[in-house]
Amino acid sequence: MVPGIHLPALLALAAVTGHATAAPHARASSTCNTVQYNFPAGTNKNDPRAEAVKQAYVREWNQYAKYAFPKDDLLPITHNGTNDLFGWGATVVDGIDTAIVMGLTDIVEQQLKHIASVDFTKSAYIVDFFDVNIRYLGGLLSAYDLIKSGEFAGSYDDDLVDALLSQAKSLATAISPVFDTVTGLPAADRNFTTGELEQSTTTVNGVTYNSTNTAQAGTLILEYYRLSDLTGDESFRQNAQKAEKYLINPSPAPTYPGLVGTELDTDTGDFITFDGGWEAGVDSFIEYLIKTYVYNRDDSLASDMKDFWVTTAESSIQHIALSPYQNPQLTFLSQMDTDGNIMWSMDDYACFAGGNLLLGGKYLDRPDITELGVKVADSCHWLYNHTVTGLGPSSIGWFNGSDQVYDSSYDTSTYRAEAAKNGGYFIEDPAYASYPEPLESIFYAYRVTGDERWQEYNWQIFNALNTTRSKAVPYAEITDCDAPYGGELSNYVASFYFAEVLKYLYLTFAEPDVVSLDKCGYLMIYGFIGIVKSLHVHMWKEIMQILVYEVEIVAAGSSASVETL
Ligand SMILES: *[C@@H]1O[C@H](CO)[C@@H](O)[C@H](O)[C@H]1NC(C)=O
Ligand SMILES: *[C@@H]1O[C@H](CO)[C@@H](O)[C@H](O)[C@H]1NC(C)=O
Ligand SMILES: *[C@@H]1O[C@H](CO)[C@@H](O)[C@H](O)[C@H]1NC(C)=O
Ligand SMILES: *[C@@H]1O[C@H](CO)[C@@H](O)[C@H](O)[C@H]1NC(C)=O
Ligand SMILES: *[C@@H]1O[C@H](CO)[C@@H](O)[C@H](O)[C@H]1NC(C)=O
Ligand SMILES: *[C@@H]1O[C@H](CO)[C@@H](O)[C@H](O)[C@H]1NC(C)=O
């Protein structure tokens, strides 16, 4: 059976064409809605920009291979690696799908060998369920599907390819006790040495609850559906469904329908905070609602998830899609505080919404939703285009319709001057930590509208990524996107630089039928390779505190090691 193409569709196709069997990856028109613009043949053929992005992957992989392999992440300034993601080689597993799509066969071979050698049932670290799903399970399953599709360069040892699936199963089985909570909502972490669950807790109004967050409980159903479909073991699907039901039947009801908060009580299944929006803590829960439906629209839970997604999108249009004071050309998606009040602020993670709204709006033929997707993608690009580096901030706030801010500490002449210069908003946190979300939305905007201006945008961002560097450090994250050379370099390269940043950049310049959003098989696969790797903000901050290594970036010319490109 062809991954992602459902049997009835194949039969329908066979009936139409009169062939007994459909060619693998033929478009199963009866289950796939057209999402992409109808690009003329030859679009992007041999575009040198795709090759430039591919070379950036090779360059950065070589740094990782030289200094950090097989540790989780590269520390590019101290030239070593760190096991901050359980010690299984997060960069390898997270980044392999991009290498497959790029046809970097030598690198893929090395990655496959590493993956087959890992014991995913053991870790000396506390294992976080969320990162297990988005980086490891997502990486393993998409690599398996992509290679099995036969559409990409390279032929690999069958045992190594099969190991991708068996490792995914073994990891998902090892982590499955996280579902042993009172409700079945997954606990946050597991100690792999003792097997004990580590409950996270949230205190609201002086009461402490065992808790999980929305993104944690809602960013697994695609992987778990796929794992059950590939292995025939239904336990994965059942666990995911049980958790999902609390999320799409929220109790108590959120402030605005479809815009649920970030924290749930794992003992009762109730929401305990009401900080809705598309930001970290919720983000990929919303993303998966529509992608699960695209993956299998015959599934009744997936159909309910689609309905919930439509409610989320409609509520977003009505309540939280807001423009800064006197700047109607910008539309941001506001987050809410824990009581459900609008905050007129947005983090970078929420920028994935542009692409998600475009995908779902087009798939469901909802021009109102698609229109919001374009606005959000444009506004997130604007954030990048108005900084000194051409890269964007972690979060912004803005002056609202009555020229006021949520947090009065931002109501100063400095922030007002910044807002007057930028478009009514100001930067709250200027760090750029390899964020893929704006790139992702720009990629979708290009594939859906066919407008080449989106390619220009991603090309500008790619060039911006190239401008803060030294010979010894080809790429590092930066502490201030609005300072010359990015302020200080951070001693860290997230695995999603490989997994997402370079993938979305590459696909923006690749021929549009490479990972086409119109092919069921790909769309399904794309669900994995397109996952928003949202980190919990608090965890991210901890990582940064440990890893920020202050390197003085002196002005160009006064240091031989700083290249300006
Ligand atoms: C990386 O190298 C630096 C400098 O030599 C050292 O201080 C640090 O402990 C190393 N980090 C790890 C995770 O090994
Ligand atoms: C796992 O639990 C054991 C026993 O309580 C403890 O010694 C160990 O430090 C824990 N592992 C981690 C990474 O905290
Ligand atoms: C959290 O769960 C543990 C069992 O895992 C239980 O003993 C404890 O009472 C719970 N705490 C709260 C605040 O409900
Ligand atoms: C902003 O966009 C303009 C027009 O596309 C471009 O010329 C300029 O280089 C961009 N600026 C940055 C900082 O990316
Ligand atoms: C702007 O924010 C202020 C302070 O939070 C609030 O009182 C006011 O109602 C808001 N205005 C609009 C138009 O939302
Ligand atoms: C990006 O930087 C690398 C390394 O300095 C360089 O070789 C490459 O040409 C740059 N790419 C672009 C598009 O400028």
XYZ file of C-alpha atoms and ligand atoms in Angstrom:
649
model
C 0.000 0.000 0.000
C 1.316 3.381 -0.939
C 1.882 5.542 2.119
C -0.909 7.994 2.628
C -2.989 7.008 -0.351
C -6.035 5.278 0.950
C -7.334 2.136 -0.620
C -10.712 3.548 -1.706
C -8.864 6.309 -3.501
C -6.672 3.871 -5.331
C -9.697 1.868 -6.358
C -11.482 4.994 -7.499
C -8.469 6.021 -9.526
C -8.210 2.561 -11.051
C -11.859 2.728 -12.007
C -11.437 6.072 -13.714
C -8.284 5.221 -15.600
C -9.224 1.641 -16.362
C -5.925 0.348 -14.989
C -5.930 -2.454 -12.527
C -3.386 -0.726 -10.341
C -2.423 2.886 -9.978
C 1.186 3.883 -10.370
C 2.772 4.584 -7.008
C 2.373 8.259 -6.121
C -0.103 8.936 -8.844
C -2.320 11.707 -7.700
C -5.284 10.210 -5.909
C -7.641 12.937 -6.975
C -10.621 11.711 -5.065
C -8.956 12.259 -1.714
C -6.574 15.098 -2.488
C -7.634 18.692 -2.833
C -5.411 20.969 -4.842
C -3.423 23.277 -2.618
C -0.610 24.480 -4.844
C -0.711 27.130 -7.524
C -0.722 25.652 -11.017
C 2.940 26.307 -11.798
C 4.063 26.158 -15.435
C 6.323 23.238 -16.339
C 9.990 23.963 -15.723
C 9.382 26.370 -12.823
C 12.531 26.670 -10.684
C 14.431 24.179 -12.806
C 18.110 24.358 -11.794
C 17.515 27.412 -9.636
C 20.970 28.228 -8.195
C 19.305 29.384 -4.979
C 18.273 25.804 -4.176
C 21.877 24.730 -4.661
C 23.114 27.537 -2.376
C 20.820 26.329 0.415
C 21.971 22.769 -0.107
C 25.576 23.900 0.255
C 24.643 25.622 3.524
C 23.387 22.254 4.815
C 26.626 20.545 3.757
C 28.735 23.270 5.347
C 26.903 23.147 8.655
C 26.725 19.344 8.688
C 30.490 19.256 8.245
C 30.861 21.446 11.334
C 28.552 19.164 13.284
C 30.317 16.033 12.006
C 33.722 17.438 12.880
C 32.962 18.817 16.333
C 29.793 17.288 17.720
C 28.745 14.005 16.097
C 26.958 12.022 17.484
C 25.923 14.399 20.262
C 22.556 16.081 20.120
C 23.523 19.592 19.144
C 26.512 21.526 17.888
C 28.126 24.221 20.011
C 29.631 26.179 17.138
C 31.848 28.563 19.075
C 33.494 26.192 21.539
C 33.682 23.563 18.785
C 32.061 20.729 20.652
C 28.627 19.241 21.140
C 26.047 18.870 23.873
C 23.580 16.163 24.798
C 20.678 18.412 25.643
C 18.097 16.179 23.951
C 18.591 12.821 25.668
C 21.809 11.827 23.915
C 20.482 10.024 20.842
C 21.846 12.425 18.230
C 18.979 14.896 17.812
C 20.637 16.776 14.967
C 21.050 13.556 13.000
C 17.511 12.290 13.510
C 15.802 15.663 13.190
C 17.824 16.731 10.164
C 17.849 13.558 8.076
C 14.619 14.301 6.194
C 16.058 17.535 4.811
C 19.173 15.685 3.656
C 17.008 13.062 1.931
C 14.965 15.697 0.100
C 18.170 17.490 -0.943
C 19.619 14.214 -2.219
C 22.713 14.419 0.006
C 23.201 10.679 -0.178
C 26.592 10.406 1.533
C 25.333 12.354 4.517
C 22.086 10.357 4.643
C 24.073 7.134 4.673
C 26.082 8.321 7.660
C 22.886 9.424 9.405
C 21.149 6.095 8.768
C 24.072 4.178 10.237
C 24.005 6.269 13.360
C 20.248 5.905 13.774
C 20.382 2.121 13.466
C 23.053 2.007 16.196
C 21.141 3.969 18.857
C 19.368 2.309 21.777
C 16.293 4.503 22.028
C 15.059 2.675 25.108
C 17.876 4.013 27.267
C 18.876 7.501 28.231
C 20.867 8.948 31.092
C 18.677 12.037 30.939
C 15.146 12.996 31.857
C 13.301 12.480 28.578
C 10.831 15.127 27.484
C 7.833 13.721 25.659
C 7.321 16.719 23.396
C 10.812 16.643 21.937
C 10.633 12.877 21.568
C 7.685 13.395 19.247
C 8.646 16.396 17.211
C 12.340 15.753 16.769
C 12.798 12.012 17.067
C 9.563 10.256 16.098
C 8.797 12.855 13.432
C 12.338 12.563 12.092
C 12.386 8.751 12.024
C 8.972 8.380 10.398
C 9.456 11.059 7.777
C 12.860 9.636 6.831
C 11.261 6.210 6.491
C 8.395 7.487 4.340
C 10.563 9.726 2.202
C 13.057 6.974 1.378
C 10.304 4.415 0.806
C 8.572 6.814 -1.587
C 11.420 6.198 -4.032
C 11.198 9.801 -5.212
C 14.546 11.016 -3.961
C 18.107 10.281 -4.995
C 19.966 7.484 -3.276
C 19.612 3.801 -2.639
C 20.246 2.666 0.864
C 20.723 -0.596 2.678
C 17.253 -2.069 3.332
C 18.135 -2.962 6.905
C 19.091 0.607 7.650
C 15.857 1.883 6.158
C 13.757 -0.653 8.049
C 15.572 0.332 11.225
C 13.979 3.786 10.943
C 10.579 2.264 11.547
C 11.652 -0.274 14.153
C 13.488 2.445 16.061
C 10.410 4.667 15.931
C 8.343 1.853 17.351
C 10.865 1.074 20.029
C 11.101 4.718 21.118
C 7.333 5.243 21.138
C 6.940 2.078 23.193
C 9.622 3.131 25.661
C 7.995 6.526 26.232
C 4.408 5.226 26.296
C 4.117 5.090 30.120
C 3.728 8.889 30.007
C 0.102 8.146 29.158
C -0.383 6.390 32.511
C -1.948 9.423 34.144
C -5.409 9.592 35.663
C -6.894 10.946 32.420
C -4.492 9.591 29.829
C -3.214 13.074 29.053
C 0.540 12.563 28.708
C 2.821 13.608 31.545
C 5.682 15.853 30.536
C 8.741 13.716 31.190
C 10.035 10.288 31.985
C 13.143 9.151 33.808
C 14.399 6.388 31.503
C 16.600 4.909 34.204
C 13.877 4.270 36.754
C 10.915 4.378 34.405
C 9.236 6.944 36.632
C 7.013 9.670 35.296
C 8.010 13.188 36.049
C 4.822 15.184 36.492
C 5.091 18.821 35.708
C 2.933 21.086 37.802
C 1.322 24.470 37.305
C 0.172 26.752 40.090
C -2.839 28.949 39.378
C -4.277 31.234 42.064
C -2.322 29.389 44.717
C -3.518 25.912 43.681
C -0.978 23.470 42.271
C -2.065 21.026 39.610
C -0.360 18.111 37.887
C -0.227 19.518 34.393
C 0.678 19.074 30.784
C 0.514 21.640 28.067
C -1.617 21.817 24.988
C 1.239 21.545 22.532
C 2.627 18.571 24.450
C -0.674 16.676 24.413
C -1.639 17.737 20.899
C 1.564 17.353 18.916
C 1.726 13.622 18.548
C -1.406 12.429 16.823
C 0.072 12.589 13.331
C 3.125 10.579 14.320
C 1.023 8.130 16.304
C -1.531 7.636 13.528
C 1.300 7.046 11.094
C 3.056 4.651 13.444
C -0.124 2.621 13.915
C -0.773 2.625 10.165
C 2.757 1.395 9.435
C 3.086 -1.156 12.234
C -0.501 -2.343 12.695
C -0.160 -1.684 16.422
C -3.266 0.293 17.354
C -2.089 1.253 20.840
C -0.325 4.350 19.529
C -3.442 5.643 17.815
C -5.569 4.959 20.884
C -3.253 6.845 23.228
C -3.147 9.837 20.916
C -6.904 9.895 20.430
C -7.578 9.792 24.149
C -5.395 12.851 24.717
C -6.752 14.733 21.707
C -10.336 14.447 22.906
C -9.649 16.644 25.946
C -8.199 19.296 23.680
C -11.004 19.554 21.153
C -13.732 19.340 23.804
C -12.253 21.943 26.131
C -13.657 22.255 29.622
C -14.206 24.889 30.816
C -14.826 26.642 27.509
C -12.086 29.029 26.375
C -12.674 32.799 26.174
C -13.129 32.537 22.411
C -14.213 29.277 20.773
C -11.293 27.288 19.365
C -8.639 29.378 21.109
C -7.685 27.139 24.024
C -5.137 27.924 26.742
C -1.771 26.296 27.313
C -2.106 24.248 30.519
C -4.314 21.289 31.426
C -4.778 19.373 34.646
C -3.741 15.780 33.924
C -5.874 14.531 36.827
C -9.186 15.949 35.514
C -8.546 16.937 31.900
C -9.673 20.491 32.627
C -7.948 23.528 31.216
C -6.371 25.553 34.010
C -5.126 28.524 31.971
C -6.845 30.467 29.190
C -3.862 31.932 27.369
C -5.063 31.147 23.881
C -3.476 32.113 20.602
C -1.035 30.506 18.172
C 2.016 30.967 20.398
C 4.400 28.465 22.016
C 2.486 26.091 24.246
C -0.469 25.873 21.851
C 1.025 26.272 18.355
C 1.522 22.799 16.915
C -1.690 21.505 18.505
C -3.501 23.824 16.066
C -1.159 22.828 13.259
C -1.954 19.146 13.702
C -5.721 19.672 13.699
C -5.818 20.327 9.984
C -2.861 18.169 9.008
C -4.400 15.105 10.639
C -7.529 15.687 8.581
C -5.452 16.016 5.436
C -3.687 12.801 6.400
C -6.902 10.845 6.802
C -10.160 12.611 6.262
C -12.129 9.383 6.607
C -11.195 9.206 10.275
C -14.007 10.534 12.436
C -11.786 12.111 15.090
C -9.766 13.787 12.325
C -12.992 15.195 10.971
C -13.857 16.627 14.406
C -10.350 18.068 14.564
C -10.916 19.787 11.228
C -14.128 21.326 12.548
C -12.276 22.559 15.617
C -9.556 24.020 13.386
C -12.160 25.945 11.396
C -13.541 27.340 14.656
C -10.003 28.332 15.688
C -9.439 30.089 12.370
C -12.809 31.878 12.476
C -12.251 32.994 16.069
C -8.789 34.210 15.113
C -10.243 36.357 12.343
C -12.888 37.732 14.670
C -10.936 38.336 17.845
C -7.160 38.122 17.730
C -6.085 39.084 14.182
C -5.224 42.677 15.019
C -3.362 45.595 13.485
C -1.118 47.964 15.421
C -2.378 51.499 15.927
C -2.612 53.310 12.566
C -0.897 50.437 10.733
C -3.633 48.542 8.911
C -1.055 46.997 6.551
C 0.074 44.684 9.383
C -1.934 41.861 10.957
C -0.597 39.998 13.971
C -2.217 37.176 15.933
C -2.303 38.255 19.538
C -1.718 35.932 22.413
C -3.857 36.111 25.537
C -2.884 36.143 29.197
C -3.680 33.228 31.507
C -7.103 34.743 32.246
C -7.912 35.001 28.553
C -7.340 38.732 27.985
C -5.800 39.967 24.750
C -2.184 41.099 25.179
C -1.332 42.733 21.837
C 1.832 40.706 21.646
C 2.997 37.766 19.593
C 5.962 35.415 19.623
C 7.857 34.162 16.598
C 6.382 30.676 16.935
C 2.945 32.051 16.034
C 4.332 33.028 12.637
C 3.776 29.418 11.500
C 0.075 30.348 11.409
C 0.481 32.003 8.013
C 1.363 28.691 6.366
C -1.112 26.639 8.370
C -3.993 28.993 7.510
C -2.950 28.928 3.861
C -2.822 25.126 3.792
C -6.169 24.638 5.529
C -7.885 27.594 3.889
C -6.935 26.327 0.443
C -7.670 22.706 1.255
C -11.143 23.561 2.569
C -11.743 26.281 -0.034
C -12.139 29.039 2.511
C -10.810 32.263 0.939
C -11.409 34.201 4.167
C -8.996 31.890 5.981
C -6.463 31.904 3.144
C -6.550 35.689 3.180
C -5.608 35.789 6.858
C -2.758 33.358 6.071
C -1.319 35.754 3.502
C -1.633 38.691 5.899
C 0.171 36.870 8.681
C 2.933 35.664 6.343
C 3.394 39.206 5.054
C 3.460 40.680 8.551
C 6.001 38.142 9.785
C 8.172 38.911 6.783
C 7.870 42.588 7.658
C 9.287 41.820 11.116
C 12.381 40.359 9.459
C 12.655 43.059 6.851
C 12.754 45.883 9.381
C 15.723 44.851 11.489
C 19.386 45.609 11.067
C 20.259 41.952 10.382
C 17.260 40.921 8.263
C 16.422 38.261 10.869
C 13.465 38.476 13.205
C 12.851 38.780 16.940
C 11.566 36.178 19.422
C 8.623 38.370 20.332
C 6.998 41.699 19.722
C 4.306 43.839 21.306
C 2.264 46.635 19.739
C 0.159 49.671 20.461
C -3.470 48.680 20.088
C -6.430 50.311 18.372
C -6.621 52.941 21.094
C -2.846 53.486 21.091
C -2.315 51.632 24.364
C -0.159 48.690 25.421
C -1.025 45.712 27.590
C 2.073 46.061 29.743
C 2.527 49.665 30.858
C 6.274 49.248 31.194
C 6.366 49.450 27.387
C 4.583 52.792 27.361
C 7.753 54.884 27.192
C 9.106 57.336 24.661
C 11.725 54.786 23.577
C 9.163 52.113 22.708
C 6.857 54.691 21.151
C 9.694 55.913 18.957
C 10.517 52.354 17.933
C 6.864 51.706 17.106
C 6.635 54.908 15.081
C 9.642 53.793 13.031
C 8.639 50.121 12.577
C 4.892 49.985 11.989
C 3.288 50.359 15.389
C 5.123 47.527 17.136
C 8.253 47.155 19.227
C 10.607 44.258 19.874
C 10.172 42.600 23.262
C 12.865 39.944 22.911
C 15.388 40.453 20.103
C 17.047 36.999 20.037
C 16.998 35.040 16.780
C 17.322 31.346 17.656
C 17.134 29.648 14.233
C 13.426 30.261 13.998
C 11.858 28.509 11.029
C 8.259 29.747 11.315
C 8.316 32.834 9.073
C 10.302 30.858 6.482
C 7.718 28.113 6.680
C 4.817 30.506 6.093
C 6.631 32.214 3.242
C 7.234 28.798 1.678
C 3.510 27.957 1.877
C 2.582 31.401 0.532
C 4.815 30.779 -2.478
C 3.503 27.286 -3.186
C -0.146 28.358 -2.747
C -0.100 31.705 -4.604
C 2.762 31.200 -7.075
C 3.827 34.796 -6.455
C 7.605 35.042 -6.812
C 7.869 37.850 -4.288
C 7.765 35.152 -1.616
C 10.844 33.540 -3.085
C 12.560 36.927 -2.867
C 11.656 37.139 0.812
C 13.122 33.770 1.672
C 16.203 34.551 -0.368
C 16.697 37.757 1.634
C 16.395 35.774 4.854
C 18.829 33.160 3.608
C 21.325 35.897 2.854
C 20.732 37.404 6.267
C 21.593 34.053 7.856
C 24.864 34.248 5.978
C 25.860 37.713 7.125
C 26.726 37.129 10.762
C 29.620 34.782 10.736
C 33.304 34.307 11.068
C 35.564 31.847 9.308
C 35.595 29.622 12.365
C 31.836 29.840 12.889
C 29.845 29.474 9.686
C 26.552 29.741 11.500
C 25.418 30.518 15.029
C 22.310 31.919 16.595
C 22.296 35.558 17.631
C 21.196 37.469 20.680
C 19.938 40.639 18.963
C 18.454 40.663 15.482
C 18.344 44.443 15.517
C 21.993 45.116 16.361
C 24.928 45.144 13.952
C 26.144 41.559 13.392
C 23.338 40.311 15.599
C 24.814 41.471 18.897
C 26.517 38.458 20.392
C 26.649 35.001 18.900
C 25.042 32.209 20.925
C 27.025 29.005 21.266
C 24.293 26.803 19.881
C 22.831 25.473 16.665
C 19.393 23.936 17.191
C 18.658 20.674 15.411
C 15.800 22.448 13.663
C 18.247 24.642 11.798
C 18.847 21.492 9.733
C 15.344 20.094 10.090
C 13.312 23.162 9.273
C 15.186 26.357 8.447
C 17.181 24.820 5.626
C 14.315 22.576 4.509
C 11.808 25.382 3.981
C 14.457 27.508 2.298
C 15.404 24.683 -0.038
C 11.817 23.827 -0.933
C 11.072 27.487 -1.700
C 13.574 27.309 -4.562
C 13.158 23.667 -5.586
C 10.803 22.648 -8.362
C 7.246 22.847 -7.033
C 6.628 19.128 -7.414
C 9.429 18.345 -4.959
C 7.344 17.597 -1.844
C 4.262 18.872 -3.624
C 1.433 19.849 -1.325
C -0.988 18.386 -3.865
C 0.054 14.772 -3.662
C -1.666 12.865 -0.897
C 1.416 10.819 -0.217
C 3.566 13.872 0.097
C 1.048 15.891 1.945
C 0.921 13.172 4.524
C 4.663 12.921 4.602
C 4.809 16.644 4.623
C 2.836 16.615 7.819
C 5.908 15.193 9.438
C 8.589 17.063 7.687
C 6.671 20.290 8.099
C 6.076 20.023 11.797
C 6.582 23.215 13.716
C 9.292 22.345 16.176
C 7.922 24.541 18.883
C 9.880 24.478 22.080
C 8.391 25.321 25.398
C 9.592 28.792 25.955
C 10.669 28.127 29.515
C 12.738 25.154 28.504
C 14.266 27.130 25.691
C 15.289 29.865 28.076
C 16.981 27.340 30.324
C 18.942 25.963 27.424
C 19.961 29.445 26.402
C 21.123 30.329 29.870
C 23.400 27.365 29.938
C 24.652 27.771 26.443
C 24.886 31.457 25.696
C 28.568 31.959 25.358
C 29.410 35.522 25.026
C 31.559 36.308 22.098
C 32.366 39.823 21.341
C 31.558 40.601 17.796
C 33.562 43.637 17.040
C 32.697 46.017 14.279
C 33.645 44.894 10.803
C 37.219 45.648 9.989
C 38.498 45.723 13.532
C 38.684 41.944 13.694
C 40.208 39.770 11.067
C 37.966 36.879 12.002
C 34.703 38.634 11.166
C 33.705 38.373 7.565
C 30.989 40.554 6.214
C 29.355 38.938 3.291
C 32.662 22.588 25.251
O 33.908 23.232 25.319
C 33.976 24.281 26.286
C 35.295 25.019 26.119
O 36.351 24.110 26.015
C 33.808 23.677 27.666
O 33.864 24.697 28.650
C 32.462 22.992 27.727
O 32.307 22.340 28.965
C 32.303 21.981 26.607
N 30.920 21.578 26.597
C 30.552 20.313 26.599
C 29.080 20.061 26.643
O 31.347 19.399 26.538
C 16.360 9.130 37.538
O 15.963 8.653 38.808
C 17.051 8.168 39.591
C 16.484 7.570 40.858
O 15.657 8.485 41.510
C 17.994 9.298 39.903
O 19.101 8.834 40.635
C 18.486 9.892 38.588
O 19.275 11.030 38.865
C 17.304 10.287 37.724
N 17.819 10.706 36.441
C 17.923 11.976 36.097
C 18.521 12.256 34.758
O 17.535 12.889 36.804
C -0.063 14.491 41.119
O -0.012 13.135 40.790
C 0.528 12.317 41.824
C 0.597 10.909 41.296
O 1.332 10.861 40.136
C -0.339 12.382 43.067
O 0.259 11.659 44.084
C -0.477 13.824 43.479
O -1.401 13.917 44.524
C -0.949 14.697 42.329
N -0.858 16.068 42.733
C -1.896 16.873 42.650
C -1.643 18.285 43.046
O -2.973 16.516 42.252
C 13.744 44.498 2.727
O 13.106 44.325 1.465
C 13.665 45.129 0.426
C 12.789 44.988 -0.813
O 12.578 43.636 -1.136
C 15.104 44.687 0.194
O 15.712 45.466 -0.814
C 15.887 44.822 1.491
O 17.181 44.293 1.334
C 15.207 44.093 2.633
N 15.885 44.399 3.871
C 16.325 43.451 4.702
C 16.976 43.938 5.951
O 16.212 42.261 4.454
C -6.112 48.815 24.341
O -5.519 48.392 25.542
C -6.075 49.010 26.687
C -5.217 48.576 27.880
O -5.175 47.199 28.012
C -7.529 48.632 26.804
O -8.098 49.221 27.929
C -8.267 49.088 25.551
O -9.603 48.656 25.588
C -7.596 48.511 24.332
N -8.175 49.083 23.158
C -8.645 48.345 22.159
C -9.207 49.089 20.988
O -8.617 47.144 22.156
C 26.945 32.111 2.265
O 28.170 32.002 2.953
C 29.063 31.052 2.413
C 30.265 30.933 3.326
O 30.871 32.160 3.517
C 29.451 31.450 1.003
O 30.301 30.475 0.451
C 28.183 31.543 0.186
O 28.498 32.003 -1.114
C 27.195 32.484 0.830
N 25.960 32.426 0.091
C 25.401 33.496 -0.460
C 24.156 33.274 -1.220
O 25.884 34.607 -0.376
